[in-house]
mmCIF file of C-alpha atoms in Angstrom:
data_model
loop_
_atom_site.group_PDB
_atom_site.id
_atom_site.type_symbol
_atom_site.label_atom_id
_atom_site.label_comp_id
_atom_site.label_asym_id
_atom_site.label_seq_id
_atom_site.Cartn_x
_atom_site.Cartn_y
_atom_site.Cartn_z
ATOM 1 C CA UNK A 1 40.585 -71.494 -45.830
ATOM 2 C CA UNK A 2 40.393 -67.662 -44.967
ATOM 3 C CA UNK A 3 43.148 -66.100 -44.315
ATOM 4 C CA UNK A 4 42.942 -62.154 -42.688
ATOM 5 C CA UNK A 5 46.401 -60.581 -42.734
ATOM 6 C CA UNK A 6 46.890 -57.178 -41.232
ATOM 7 C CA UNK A 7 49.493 -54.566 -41.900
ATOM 8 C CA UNK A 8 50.029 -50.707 -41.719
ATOM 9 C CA UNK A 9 51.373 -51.219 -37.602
ATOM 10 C CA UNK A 10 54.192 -48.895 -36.669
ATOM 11 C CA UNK A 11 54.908 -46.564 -33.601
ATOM 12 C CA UNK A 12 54.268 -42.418 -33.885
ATOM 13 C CA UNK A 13 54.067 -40.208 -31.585
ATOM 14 C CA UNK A 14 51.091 -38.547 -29.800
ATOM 15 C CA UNK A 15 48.731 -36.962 -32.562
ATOM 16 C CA UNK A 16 49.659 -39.072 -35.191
ATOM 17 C CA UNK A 17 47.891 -41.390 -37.599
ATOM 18 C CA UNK A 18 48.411 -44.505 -39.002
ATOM 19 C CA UNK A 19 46.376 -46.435 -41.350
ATOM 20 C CA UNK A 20 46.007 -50.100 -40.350
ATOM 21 C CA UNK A 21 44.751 -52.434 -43.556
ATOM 22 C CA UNK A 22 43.516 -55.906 -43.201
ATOM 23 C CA UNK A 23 43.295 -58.694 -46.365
ATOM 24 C CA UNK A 24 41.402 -61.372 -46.513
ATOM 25 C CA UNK A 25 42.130 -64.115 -48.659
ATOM 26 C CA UNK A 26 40.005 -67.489 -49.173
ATOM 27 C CA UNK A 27 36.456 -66.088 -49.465
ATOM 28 C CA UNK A 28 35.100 -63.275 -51.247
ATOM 29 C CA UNK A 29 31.731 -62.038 -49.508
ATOM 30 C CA UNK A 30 30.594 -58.346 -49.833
ATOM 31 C CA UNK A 31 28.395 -58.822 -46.859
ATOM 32 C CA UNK A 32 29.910 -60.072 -43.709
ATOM 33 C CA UNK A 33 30.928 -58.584 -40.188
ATOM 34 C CA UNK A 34 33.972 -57.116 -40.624
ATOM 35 C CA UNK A 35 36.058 -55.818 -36.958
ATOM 36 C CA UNK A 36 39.096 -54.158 -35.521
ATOM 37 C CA UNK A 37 40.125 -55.206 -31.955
ATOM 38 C CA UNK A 38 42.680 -54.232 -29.952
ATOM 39 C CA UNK A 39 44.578 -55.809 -26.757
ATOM 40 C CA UNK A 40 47.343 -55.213 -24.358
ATOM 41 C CA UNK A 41 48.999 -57.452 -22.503
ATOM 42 C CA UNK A 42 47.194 -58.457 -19.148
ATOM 43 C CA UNK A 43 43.598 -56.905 -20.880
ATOM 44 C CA UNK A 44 40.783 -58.199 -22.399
ATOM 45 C CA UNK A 45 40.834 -57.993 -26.073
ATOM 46 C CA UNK A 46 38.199 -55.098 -27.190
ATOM 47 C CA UNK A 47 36.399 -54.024 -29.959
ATOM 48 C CA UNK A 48 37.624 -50.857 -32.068
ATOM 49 C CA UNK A 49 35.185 -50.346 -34.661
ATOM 50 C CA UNK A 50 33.055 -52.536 -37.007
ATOM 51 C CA UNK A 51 30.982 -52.525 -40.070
ATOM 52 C CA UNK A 52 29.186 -54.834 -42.404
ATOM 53 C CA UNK A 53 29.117 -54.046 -45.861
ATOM 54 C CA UNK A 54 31.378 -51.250 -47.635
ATOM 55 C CA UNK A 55 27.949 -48.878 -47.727
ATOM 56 C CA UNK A 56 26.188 -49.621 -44.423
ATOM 57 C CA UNK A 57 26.442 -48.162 -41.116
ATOM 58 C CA UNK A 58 29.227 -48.413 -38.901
ATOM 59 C CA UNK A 59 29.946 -48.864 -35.275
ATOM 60 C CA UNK A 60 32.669 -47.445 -32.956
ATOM 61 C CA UNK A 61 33.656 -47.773 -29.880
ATOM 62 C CA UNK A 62 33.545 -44.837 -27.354
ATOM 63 C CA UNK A 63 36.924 -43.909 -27.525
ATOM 64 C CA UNK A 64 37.214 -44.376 -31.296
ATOM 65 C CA UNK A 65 34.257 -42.600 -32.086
ATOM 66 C CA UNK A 66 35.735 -39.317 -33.771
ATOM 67 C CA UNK A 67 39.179 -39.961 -34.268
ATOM 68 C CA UNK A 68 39.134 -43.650 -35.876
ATOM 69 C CA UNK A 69 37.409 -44.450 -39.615
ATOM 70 C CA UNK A 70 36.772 -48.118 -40.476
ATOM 71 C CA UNK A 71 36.430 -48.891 -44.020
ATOM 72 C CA UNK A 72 35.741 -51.631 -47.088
ATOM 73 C CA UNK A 73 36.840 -52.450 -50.549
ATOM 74 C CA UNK A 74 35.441 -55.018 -51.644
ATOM 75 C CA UNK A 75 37.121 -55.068 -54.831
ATOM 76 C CA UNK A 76 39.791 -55.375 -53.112
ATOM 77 C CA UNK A 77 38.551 -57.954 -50.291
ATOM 78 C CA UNK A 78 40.684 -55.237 -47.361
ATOM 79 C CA UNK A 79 39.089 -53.252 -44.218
ATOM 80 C CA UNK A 80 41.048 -50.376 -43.484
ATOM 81 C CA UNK A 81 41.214 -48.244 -39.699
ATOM 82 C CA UNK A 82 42.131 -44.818 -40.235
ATOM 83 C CA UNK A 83 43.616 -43.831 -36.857
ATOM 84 C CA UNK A 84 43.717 -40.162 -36.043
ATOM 85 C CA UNK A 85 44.673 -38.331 -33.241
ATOM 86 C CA UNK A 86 46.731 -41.344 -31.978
ATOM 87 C CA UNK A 87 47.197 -41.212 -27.822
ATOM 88 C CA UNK A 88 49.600 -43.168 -25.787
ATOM 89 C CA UNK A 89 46.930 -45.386 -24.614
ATOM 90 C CA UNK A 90 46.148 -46.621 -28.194
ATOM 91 C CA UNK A 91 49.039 -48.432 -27.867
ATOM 92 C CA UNK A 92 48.120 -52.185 -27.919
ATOM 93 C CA UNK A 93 48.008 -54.888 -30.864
ATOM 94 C CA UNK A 94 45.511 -54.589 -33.286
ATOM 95 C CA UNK A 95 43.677 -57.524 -34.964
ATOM 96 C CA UNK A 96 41.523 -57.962 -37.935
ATOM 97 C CA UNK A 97 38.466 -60.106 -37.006
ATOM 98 C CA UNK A 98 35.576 -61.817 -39.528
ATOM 99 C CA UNK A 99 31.758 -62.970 -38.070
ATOM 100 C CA UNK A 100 29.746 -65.196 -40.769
ATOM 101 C CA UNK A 101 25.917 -65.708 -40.729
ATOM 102 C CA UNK A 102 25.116 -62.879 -37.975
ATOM 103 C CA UNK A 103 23.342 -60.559 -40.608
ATOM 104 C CA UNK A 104 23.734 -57.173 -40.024
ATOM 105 C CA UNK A 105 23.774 -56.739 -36.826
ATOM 106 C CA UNK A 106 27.667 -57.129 -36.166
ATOM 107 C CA UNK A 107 28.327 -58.157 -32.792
ATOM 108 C CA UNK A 108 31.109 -56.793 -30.605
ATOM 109 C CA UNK A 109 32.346 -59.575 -28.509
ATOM 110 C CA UNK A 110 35.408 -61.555 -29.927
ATOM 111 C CA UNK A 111 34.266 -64.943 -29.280
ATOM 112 C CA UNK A 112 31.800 -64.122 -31.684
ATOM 113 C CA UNK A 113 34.361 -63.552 -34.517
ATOM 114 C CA UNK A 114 35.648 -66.889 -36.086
ATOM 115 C CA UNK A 115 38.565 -65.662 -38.556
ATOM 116 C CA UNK A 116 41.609 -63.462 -36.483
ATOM 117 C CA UNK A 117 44.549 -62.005 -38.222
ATOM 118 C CA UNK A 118 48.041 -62.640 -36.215
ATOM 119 C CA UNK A 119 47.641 -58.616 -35.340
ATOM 120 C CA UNK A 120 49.524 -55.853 -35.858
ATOM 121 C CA UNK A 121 51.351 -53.998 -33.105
ATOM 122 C CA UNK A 122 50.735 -50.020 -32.678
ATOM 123 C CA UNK A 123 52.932 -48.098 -30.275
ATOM 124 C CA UNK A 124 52.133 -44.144 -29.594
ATOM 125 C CA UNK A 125 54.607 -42.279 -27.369
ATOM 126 C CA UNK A 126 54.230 -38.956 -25.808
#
């Protein structure tokens, strides 16, 4: 059974960073769709960033792009979000998400993504 288990959550203040880590446990696949979302309460879940192996290209969203850096070790079966630049309205929870069997074309949407983590919350203050 796979088990994704995210840590690194934590409240800074505006311009910060924080590194969020995910683990997966129960598989060990190189070569899989790997994604951060995020939610708030009363929002749709959305994606952060995404990748699909540890050397291939990755995708961000629009107000990630520049500021947050996914990343894989496979050795170490984690995918890490390097958050710069932190704003108040990056506060949300953040989940680790895993898509089997879609190649490499990683989709976006969260119904798409079988295995969630139980999140990890981020608050940014002003």
């Amino acid at each position: 059974q796979v088990q994704l288990v995210e840590s690194g959550g934590g409240s800074v203040q505006a311009g910060g960073s924080l590194t969020l880590s995910c683990t997966a446990t129960g598989y060990s696949s190189a070569n899989n769709c790997m994604a951060w979302f995020r939610q708030v309460p009363g929002k749709e879940r959305e994606g952060v960033a995404l990748l699909y192996d540890a050397d291939g290209p990755t995708y961000y969203a629009d107000f990630a792009e520049g500021r947050f850096t996914i990343s894989r070790d496979n050795t170490k079966n984690t995918v890490n979000l390097q958050m710069n630049r932190l704003q108040p309205e990056d506060t949300a929870m953040y989940y680790c998400a895993a898509a089997y069997g879609t190649g490499s074309l990683c989709p976006m949407w969260p119904h798409q993504y079988s295995d969630w983590g139980q999140g990890t919350q981020v608050t940014v203050s002003s």
